[in-house]
Amino acid sequence: MSGNNHIMMVTRGVVCGKCRHRLSIPTTNSTEVKCPTCNKMNPIPTYEQFGNKDRSIEKLIVKAKEKISGNDLISSKKPDSLNKKPSLLNIPGSSSSETRPAGKRALLIGVTYKRKHKLKGAINDVKGMRELLILNFGFKEDNILVLTEQEIEPELIPTKKNIMKSLEWLVKGCQAGDSLVFYFSGHGLSQPDFEGDERDGFAENICPVDFMTEGMIVDNDINSTIVWPLKKGVTLHAIVDACHSGTVLDLEHVYNRNKWEDNSPPSGNARKHPDGGLAISLSACLDNQVAADTTAFTGKTMNGAMTFLLIKIMKKYHGVTYGDLLDMMHEELDKVNESRCFAEKIFKKITKNMLLQKPQISASKPFDVYKQHFVL
C-alpha cells in the first residue's frame, strides 16, 4: 500500500486553514496538501501529533468514566475514620464494670447498604450527629463509637454481630450520672409479632448491613440489650432514623396526640423496663410509616429527614423541650410535604398518596414533655 501514491486517508481533525474544507491526506511522505476548494497549501500533521491528540482524548474519556463510576482520584481515597485510634472496642477495660467517672458515651451507626437497598444519607447523618454531640453536648471524641461501611477495621463495619457487640459496649458498666446515646440511620422493617408482646401485632426491627443473610435486629433484642441494664441515675437516648421505628425500643409509654399512651406488653409477662434508669427514644416516624432519605431541605446533601431537622433545631435553639422539639419537627415536615419538590421526588416514588412522616417519642416512664429539656 505504501507504494500507491493515490491512496488517501480521510481524517476528521484536518481542515483547510482558509476555507475550512475537510482535507484528504495522502499516505505518501508529503508534508503539505493542497485544498481542492481554495488551492491553499496546508501543512499535514505528523502521526506523533495525531497520537498525542488521540491520547489526550483517551485520557479525557477515561477520566469521565472514572467520575461516572465514582473511581476518580478524589473519591478513591479512603475516607478518614470517625473513630479515635485504637478502636474503643479493642481498649482493655473500656467496657468493663470497673468503677469509672460518670460521663457521656455514644454509639453512632450509619448503614448505606452500598448497592441494593442503598441509602445515600446515612453517612452524612452520622457525621452530623457526631459533630452535634461534640460541639453542642460536650461529648468527647474518645467516648464516641462509630460504625459505618467506610471504616477500615472489620469490627467497625455495621454487621449484625458488630452492632450487637457495640450495643453491649454502650451500656456495660453504666452508673448513676451517665448519659448514653444510641443513634441509628438505616433501614427499618416491621414483621408479625410471634412473641405476643406487641399491642399492634407487629415487631419493629433495624437492618444491619448483612441483614439479607444474617437477619434483622428485632426490637425485643434491642430492649433487652440496652434498656434492661440501665441503673438508677442513668439516662439513655435512642435516636433512630429508620422506617417503622416508632416503638423500635419497645418502651412501655408512647407520646401520641399530646398524651402518653400505654405500650406495655398485653400479656404482662414480658419485661420491657430498665433497672431503675430512664430510656427515651426519638424515632423518625410511627410504626406504620416510612422515613425519608432526602435532599429536600438542602437541595444538595442527602440526609435522613428527622436527623437533619433534629440537628438544625438543636443548633438554633438551646434548651428546647421535648414537646417543642417534636412540634417544630412536625411543622417543618408539614411545610416540606406541601412543596411540590418533596412530594414528587420523594413520596410519589413510594406511593401514589402523600405520606406524612411524624417523629415520635417513647419512654420507659412518662414525663412532662413541655417542661423537661432535651439534653444529651
mmCIF file with all atom_site columns, C-alpha atoms in Angstrom, residues 229-373:
data_model
loop_
_atom_site.group_PDB
_atom_site.id
_atom_site.type_symbol
_atom_site.label_atom_id
_atom_site.label_alt_id
_atom_site.label_comp_id
_atom_site.label_asym_id
_atom_site.label_entity_id
_atom_site.label_seq_id
_atom_site.pdbx_PDB_ins_code
_atom_site.Cartn_x
_atom_site.Cartn_y
_atom_site.Cartn_z
_atom_site.occupancy
_atom_site.B_iso_or_equiv
_atom_site.pdbx_formal_charge
_atom_site.auth_seq_id
_atom_site.auth_comp_id
_atom_site.auth_asym_id
_atom_site.auth_atom_id
_atom_site.pdbx_PDB_model_num
ATOM 1   C CA . PRO A 1 229 ? -29.088 -2.793  82.176 1.00 0.00 ? 229 PRO A CA 1
ATOM 2   C CA . LEU A 1 230 ? -29.863 0.915   82.834 1.00 0.00 ? 230 LEU A CA 1
ATOM 3   C CA . LYS A 1 231 ? -29.340 1.520   86.552 1.00 0.00 ? 231 LYS A CA 1
ATOM 4   C CA . LYS A 1 232 ? -30.850 4.327   88.597 1.00 0.00 ? 232 LYS A CA 1
ATOM 5   C CA . GLY A 1 233 ? -29.461 7.691   87.564 1.00 0.00 ? 233 GLY A CA 1
ATOM 6   C CA . VAL A 1 234 ? -28.514 6.535   84.050 1.00 0.00 ? 234 VAL A CA 1
ATOM 7   C CA . THR A 1 235 ? -30.247 8.105   81.039 1.00 0.00 ? 235 THR A CA 1
ATOM 8   C CA . LEU A 1 236 ? -30.279 6.546   77.583 1.00 0.00 ? 236 LEU A CA 1
ATOM 9   C CA . HIS A 1 237 ? -31.439 8.398   74.480 1.00 0.00 ? 237 HIS A CA 1
ATOM 10  C CA . ALA A 1 238 ? -32.064 6.293   71.394 1.00 0.00 ? 238 ALA A CA 1
ATOM 11  C CA . ILE A 1 239 ? -32.404 8.300   68.175 1.00 0.00 ? 239 ILE A CA 1
ATOM 12  C CA . VAL A 1 240 ? -33.497 6.072   65.305 1.00 0.00 ? 240 VAL A CA 1
ATOM 13  C CA . ASP A 1 241 ? -33.854 7.445   61.775 1.00 0.00 ? 241 ASP A CA 1
ATOM 14  C CA . ALA A 1 242 ? -35.440 4.487   60.021 1.00 0.00 ? 242 ALA A CA 1
ATOM 15  C CA . CYS A 1 243 ? -38.779 3.367   58.647 1.00 0.00 ? 243 CYS A CA 1
ATOM 16  C CA . HIS A 1 244 ? -41.264 1.753   61.060 1.00 0.00 ? 244 HIS A CA 1
ATOM 17  C CA . SER A 1 245 ? -39.197 2.951   64.035 1.00 0.00 ? 245 SER A CA 1
ATOM 18  C CA . GLY A 1 246 ? -41.903 4.394   66.292 1.00 0.00 ? 246 GLY A CA 1
ATOM 19  C CA . THR A 1 247 ? -41.559 1.786   69.065 1.00 0.00 ? 247 THR A CA 1
ATOM 20  C CA . VAL A 1 248 ? -38.303 0.162   67.978 1.00 0.00 ? 248 VAL A CA 1
ATOM 21  C CA . LEU A 1 249 ? -37.025 0.188   71.581 1.00 0.00 ? 249 LEU A CA 1
ATOM 22  C CA . ASP A 1 250 ? -40.218 -1.444  72.878 1.00 0.00 ? 250 ASP A CA 1
ATOM 23  C CA . LEU A 1 251 ? -40.565 1.115   75.661 1.00 0.00 ? 251 LEU A CA 1
ATOM 24  C CA . GLU A 1 252 ? -43.725 0.981   77.748 1.00 0.00 ? 252 GLU A CA 1
ATOM 25  C CA . HIS A 1 253 ? -45.006 4.505   77.115 1.00 0.00 ? 253 HIS A CA 1
ATOM 26  C CA . VAL A 1 254 ? -45.560 6.313   73.805 1.00 0.00 ? 254 VAL A CA 1
ATOM 27  C CA . TYR A 1 255 ? -46.282 10.019  73.459 1.00 0.00 ? 255 TYR A CA 1
ATOM 28  C CA . ASN A 1 256 ? -49.034 10.398  70.883 1.00 0.00 ? 256 ASN A CA 1
ATOM 29  C CA . ARG A 1 257 ? -51.597 13.129  70.243 1.00 0.00 ? 257 ARG A CA 1
ATOM 30  C CA . ASN A 1 258 ? -50.369 15.227  73.187 1.00 0.00 ? 258 ASN A CA 1
ATOM 31  C CA . LYS A 1 259 ? -50.655 12.430  75.746 1.00 0.00 ? 259 LYS A CA 1
ATOM 32  C CA . TRP A 1 260 ? -48.830 9.344   76.932 1.00 0.00 ? 260 TRP A CA 1
ATOM 33  C CA . GLU A 1 261 ? -50.279 6.011   75.824 1.00 0.00 ? 261 GLU A CA 1
ATOM 34  C CA . ASP A 1 262 ? -49.701 2.579   77.298 1.00 0.00 ? 262 ASP A CA 1
ATOM 35  C CA . ASN A 1 263 ? -47.379 0.446   75.176 1.00 0.00 ? 263 ASN A CA 1
ATOM 36  C CA . SER A 1 264 ? -46.666 -2.271  77.728 1.00 0.00 ? 264 SER A CA 1
ATOM 37  C CA . PRO A 1 265 ? -46.917 -5.922  76.586 1.00 0.00 ? 265 PRO A CA 1
ATOM 38  C CA . PRO A 1 266 ? -50.584 -7.010  76.526 1.00 0.00 ? 266 PRO A CA 1
ATOM 39  C CA . SER A 1 267 ? -49.697 -10.317 78.157 1.00 0.00 ? 267 SER A CA 1
ATOM 40  C CA . GLY A 1 268 ? -47.967 -8.587  81.063 1.00 0.00 ? 268 GLY A CA 1
ATOM 41  C CA . ASN A 1 269 ? -45.339 -11.315 81.177 1.00 0.00 ? 269 ASN A CA 1
ATOM 42  C CA . ALA A 1 270 ? -42.547 -9.740  79.105 1.00 0.00 ? 270 ALA A CA 1
ATOM 43  C CA . ARG A 1 271 ? -40.055 -7.373  80.715 1.00 0.00 ? 271 ARG A CA 1
ATOM 44  C CA . LYS A 1 272 ? -39.544 -4.052  78.923 1.00 0.00 ? 272 LYS A CA 1
ATOM 45  C CA . HIS A 1 273 ? -38.347 -1.720  81.714 1.00 0.00 ? 273 HIS A CA 1
ATOM 46  C CA . PRO A 1 274 ? -34.834 -0.668  82.796 1.00 0.00 ? 274 PRO A CA 1
ATOM 47  C CA . ASP A 1 275 ? -33.154 -1.420  86.126 1.00 0.00 ? 275 ASP A CA 1
ATOM 48  C CA . GLY A 1 276 ? -34.109 1.945   87.651 1.00 0.00 ? 276 GLY A CA 1
ATOM 49  C CA . GLY A 1 277 ? -32.736 4.138   84.862 1.00 0.00 ? 277 GLY A CA 1
ATOM 50  C CA . LEU A 1 278 ? -34.514 6.156   82.177 1.00 0.00 ? 278 LEU A CA 1
ATOM 51  C CA . ALA A 1 279 ? -34.763 5.295   78.475 1.00 0.00 ? 279 ALA A CA 1
ATOM 52  C CA . ILE A 1 280 ? -36.117 7.779   75.943 1.00 0.00 ? 280 ILE A CA 1
ATOM 53  C CA . SER A 1 281 ? -36.474 7.077   72.245 1.00 0.00 ? 281 SER A CA 1
ATOM 54  C CA . LEU A 1 282 ? -36.864 9.637   69.453 1.00 0.00 ? 282 LEU A CA 1
ATOM 55  C CA . SER A 1 283 ? -37.976 7.894   66.268 1.00 0.00 ? 283 SER A CA 1
ATOM 56  C CA . ALA A 1 284 ? -38.232 9.233   62.731 1.00 0.00 ? 284 ALA A CA 1
ATOM 57  C CA . CYS A 1 285 ? -41.819 8.092   62.245 1.00 0.00 ? 285 CYS A CA 1
ATOM 58  C CA . LEU A 1 286 ? -44.686 5.998   63.574 1.00 0.00 ? 286 LEU A CA 1
ATOM 59  C CA . ASP A 1 287 ? -44.582 2.217   63.375 1.00 0.00 ? 287 ASP A CA 1
ATOM 60  C CA . ASN A 1 288 ? -46.761 2.182   60.255 1.00 0.00 ? 288 ASN A CA 1
ATOM 61  C CA . GLN A 1 289 ? -44.897 4.943   58.418 1.00 0.00 ? 289 GLN A CA 1
ATOM 62  C CA . VAL A 1 290 ? -41.775 5.277   56.300 1.00 0.00 ? 290 VAL A CA 1
ATOM 63  C CA . ALA A 1 291 ? -38.938 7.734   56.881 1.00 0.00 ? 291 ALA A CA 1
ATOM 64  C CA . ALA A 1 292 ? -37.439 9.775   54.059 1.00 0.00 ? 292 ALA A CA 1
ATOM 65  C CA . ASP A 1 293 ? -33.810 9.945   52.922 1.00 0.00 ? 293 ASP A CA 1
ATOM 66  C CA . THR A 1 294 ? -33.896 13.229  51.014 1.00 0.00 ? 294 THR A CA 1
ATOM 67  C CA . THR A 1 295 ? -32.267 16.391  49.668 1.00 0.00 ? 295 THR A CA 1
ATOM 68  C CA . ALA A 1 296 ? -35.478 18.346  50.225 1.00 0.00 ? 296 ALA A CA 1
ATOM 69  C CA . PHE A 1 297 ? -34.034 20.551  52.969 1.00 0.00 ? 297 PHE A CA 1
ATOM 70  C CA . THR A 1 298 ? -30.712 21.492  51.350 1.00 0.00 ? 298 THR A CA 1
ATOM 71  C CA . GLY A 1 299 ? -31.228 20.841  47.655 1.00 0.00 ? 299 GLY A CA 1
ATOM 72  C CA . LYS A 1 300 ? -27.835 19.110  47.579 1.00 0.00 ? 300 LYS A CA 1
ATOM 73  C CA . THR A 1 301 ? -26.826 16.960  50.527 1.00 0.00 ? 301 THR A CA 1
ATOM 74  C CA . MET A 1 302 ? -28.761 13.771  51.208 1.00 0.00 ? 302 MET A CA 1
ATOM 75  C CA . ASN A 1 303 ? -29.908 13.306  54.819 1.00 0.00 ? 303 ASN A CA 1
ATOM 76  C CA . GLY A 1 304 ? -32.476 11.494  56.854 1.00 0.00 ? 304 GLY A CA 1
ATOM 77  C CA . ALA A 1 305 ? -35.309 13.998  57.287 1.00 0.00 ? 305 ALA A CA 1
ATOM 78  C CA . MET A 1 306 ? -35.603 13.551  61.048 1.00 0.00 ? 306 MET A CA 1
ATOM 79  C CA . THR A 1 307 ? -31.849 13.727  61.636 1.00 0.00 ? 307 THR A CA 1
ATOM 80  C CA . PHE A 1 308 ? -31.493 16.889  59.587 1.00 0.00 ? 308 PHE A CA 1
ATOM 81  C CA . LEU A 1 309 ? -34.291 18.608  61.491 1.00 0.00 ? 309 LEU A CA 1
ATOM 82  C CA . LEU A 1 310 ? -33.008 17.458  64.879 1.00 0.00 ? 310 LEU A CA 1
ATOM 83  C CA . ILE A 1 311 ? -29.539 18.870  64.219 1.00 0.00 ? 311 ILE A CA 1
ATOM 84  C CA . LYS A 1 312 ? -30.914 22.091  62.762 1.00 0.00 ? 312 LYS A CA 1
ATOM 85  C CA . ILE A 1 313 ? -33.250 22.728  65.691 1.00 0.00 ? 313 ILE A CA 1
ATOM 86  C CA . MET A 1 314 ? -30.742 21.821  68.406 1.00 0.00 ? 314 MET A CA 1
ATOM 87  C CA . LYS A 1 315 ? -28.113 24.136  66.917 1.00 0.00 ? 315 LYS A CA 1
ATOM 88  C CA . LYS A 1 316 ? -30.568 27.005  66.645 1.00 0.00 ? 316 LYS A CA 1
ATOM 89  C CA . TYR A 1 317 ? -32.497 26.647  69.905 1.00 0.00 ? 317 TYR A CA 1
ATOM 90  C CA . HIS A 1 318 ? -30.590 25.870  73.085 1.00 0.00 ? 318 HIS A CA 1
ATOM 91  C CA . GLY A 1 319 ? -32.559 24.297  75.916 1.00 0.00 ? 319 GLY A CA 1
ATOM 92  C CA . VAL A 1 320 ? -35.552 23.284  73.802 1.00 0.00 ? 320 VAL A CA 1
ATOM 93  C CA . THR A 1 321 ? -38.056 20.931  75.467 1.00 0.00 ? 321 THR A CA 1
ATOM 94  C CA . TYR A 1 322 ? -39.026 17.541  74.074 1.00 0.00 ? 322 TYR A CA 1
ATOM 95  C CA . GLY A 1 323 ? -42.501 18.846  73.255 1.00 0.00 ? 323 GLY A CA 1
ATOM 96  C CA . ASP A 1 324 ? -41.181 21.901  71.444 1.00 0.00 ? 324 ASP A CA 1
ATOM 97  C CA . LEU A 1 325 ? -38.711 19.742  69.528 1.00 0.00 ? 325 LEU A CA 1
ATOM 98  C CA . LEU A 1 326 ? -41.480 17.433  68.329 1.00 0.00 ? 326 LEU A CA 1
ATOM 99  C CA . ASP A 1 327 ? -43.726 20.351  67.392 1.00 0.00 ? 327 ASP A CA 1
ATOM 100 C CA . MET A 1 328 ? -41.006 22.074  65.383 1.00 0.00 ? 328 MET A CA 1
ATOM 101 C CA . MET A 1 329 ? -40.125 18.855  63.576 1.00 0.00 ? 329 MET A CA 1
ATOM 102 C CA . HIS A 1 330 ? -43.756 18.268  62.654 1.00 0.00 ? 330 HIS A CA 1
ATOM 103 C CA . GLU A 1 331 ? -44.123 21.849  61.427 1.00 0.00 ? 331 GLU A CA 1
ATOM 104 C CA . GLU A 1 332 ? -41.024 21.630  59.246 1.00 0.00 ? 332 GLU A CA 1
ATOM 105 C CA . LEU A 1 333 ? -42.101 18.310  57.766 1.00 0.00 ? 333 LEU A CA 1
ATOM 106 C CA . ASP A 1 334 ? -45.561 19.657  57.034 1.00 0.00 ? 334 ASP A CA 1
ATOM 107 C CA . LYS A 1 335 ? -44.014 22.594  55.157 1.00 0.00 ? 335 LYS A CA 1
ATOM 108 C CA . VAL A 1 336 ? -41.845 20.321  53.058 1.00 0.00 ? 336 VAL A CA 1
ATOM 109 C CA . ASN A 1 337 ? -44.678 17.873  52.440 1.00 0.00 ? 337 ASN A CA 1
ATOM 110 C CA . GLU A 1 338 ? -46.663 20.698  50.917 1.00 0.00 ? 338 GLU A CA 1
ATOM 111 C CA . SER A 1 339 ? -43.894 21.594  48.471 1.00 0.00 ? 339 SER A CA 1
ATOM 112 C CA . ARG A 1 340 ? -44.077 20.100  45.005 1.00 0.00 ? 340 ARG A CA 1
ATOM 113 C CA . CYS A 1 341 ? -40.399 19.174  45.054 1.00 0.00 ? 341 CYS A CA 1
ATOM 114 C CA . PHE A 1 342 ? -40.624 16.877  48.055 1.00 0.00 ? 342 PHE A CA 1
ATOM 115 C CA . ALA A 1 343 ? -43.973 15.390  47.074 1.00 0.00 ? 343 ALA A CA 1
ATOM 116 C CA . GLU A 1 344 ? -42.863 14.480  43.555 1.00 0.00 ? 344 GLU A CA 1
ATOM 117 C CA . LYS A 1 345 ? -39.261 13.469  44.198 1.00 0.00 ? 345 LYS A CA 1
ATOM 118 C CA . ILE A 1 346 ? -39.736 11.522  47.387 1.00 0.00 ? 346 ILE A CA 1
ATOM 119 C CA . PHE A 1 347 ? -43.223 10.451  48.354 1.00 0.00 ? 347 PHE A CA 1
ATOM 120 C CA . LYS A 1 348 ? -44.657 9.681   44.945 1.00 0.00 ? 348 LYS A CA 1
ATOM 121 C CA . LYS A 1 349 ? -41.858 7.214   44.408 1.00 0.00 ? 349 LYS A CA 1
ATOM 122 C CA . ILE A 1 350 ? -43.118 5.347   47.448 1.00 0.00 ? 350 ILE A CA 1
ATOM 123 C CA . THR A 1 351 ? -46.843 5.576   46.937 1.00 0.00 ? 351 THR A CA 1
ATOM 124 C CA . LYS A 1 352 ? -49.393 7.486   44.934 1.00 0.00 ? 352 LYS A CA 1
ATOM 125 C CA . ASN A 1 353 ? -50.694 9.115   48.087 1.00 0.00 ? 353 ASN A CA 1
ATOM 126 C CA . MET A 1 354 ? -48.815 11.645  50.207 1.00 0.00 ? 354 MET A CA 1
ATOM 127 C CA . LEU A 1 355 ? -47.315 10.114  53.332 1.00 0.00 ? 355 LEU A CA 1
ATOM 128 C CA . LEU A 1 356 ? -46.743 12.173  56.443 1.00 0.00 ? 356 LEU A CA 1
ATOM 129 C CA . GLN A 1 357 ? -43.674 11.303  58.466 1.00 0.00 ? 357 GLN A CA 1
ATOM 130 C CA . LYS A 1 358 ? -44.326 12.043  62.122 1.00 0.00 ? 358 LYS A CA 1
ATOM 131 C CA . PRO A 1 359 ? -41.375 11.748  64.528 1.00 0.00 ? 359 PRO A CA 1
ATOM 132 C CA . GLN A 1 360 ? -42.403 10.122  67.794 1.00 0.00 ? 360 GLN A CA 1
ATOM 133 C CA . ILE A 1 361 ? -41.174 9.936   71.388 1.00 0.00 ? 361 ILE A CA 1
ATOM 134 C CA . SER A 1 362 ? -41.436 6.899   73.639 1.00 0.00 ? 362 SER A CA 1
ATOM 135 C CA . ALA A 1 363 ? -40.043 6.386   77.143 1.00 0.00 ? 363 ALA A CA 1
ATOM 136 C CA . SER A 1 364 ? -39.662 3.898   79.961 1.00 0.00 ? 364 SER A CA 1
ATOM 137 C CA . LYS A 1 365 ? -41.732 6.242   82.131 1.00 0.00 ? 365 LYS A CA 1
ATOM 138 C CA . PRO A 1 366 ? -43.907 9.291   81.337 1.00 0.00 ? 366 PRO A CA 1
ATOM 139 C CA . PHE A 1 367 ? -42.703 12.849  81.892 1.00 0.00 ? 367 PHE A CA 1
ATOM 140 C CA . ASP A 1 368 ? -43.876 16.373  81.091 1.00 0.00 ? 368 ASP A CA 1
ATOM 141 C CA . VAL A 1 369 ? -42.560 16.875  77.557 1.00 0.00 ? 369 VAL A CA 1
ATOM 142 C CA . TYR A 1 370 ? -43.087 20.644  77.718 1.00 0.00 ? 370 TYR A CA 1
ATOM 143 C CA . LYS A 1 371 ? -41.147 21.080  80.959 1.00 0.00 ? 371 LYS A CA 1
ATOM 144 C CA . GLN A 1 372 ? -38.264 18.656  80.513 1.00 0.00 ? 372 GLN A CA 1
ATOM 145 C CA . HIS A 1 373 ? -35.482 19.918  78.284 1.00 0.00 ? 373 HIS A CA 1
#
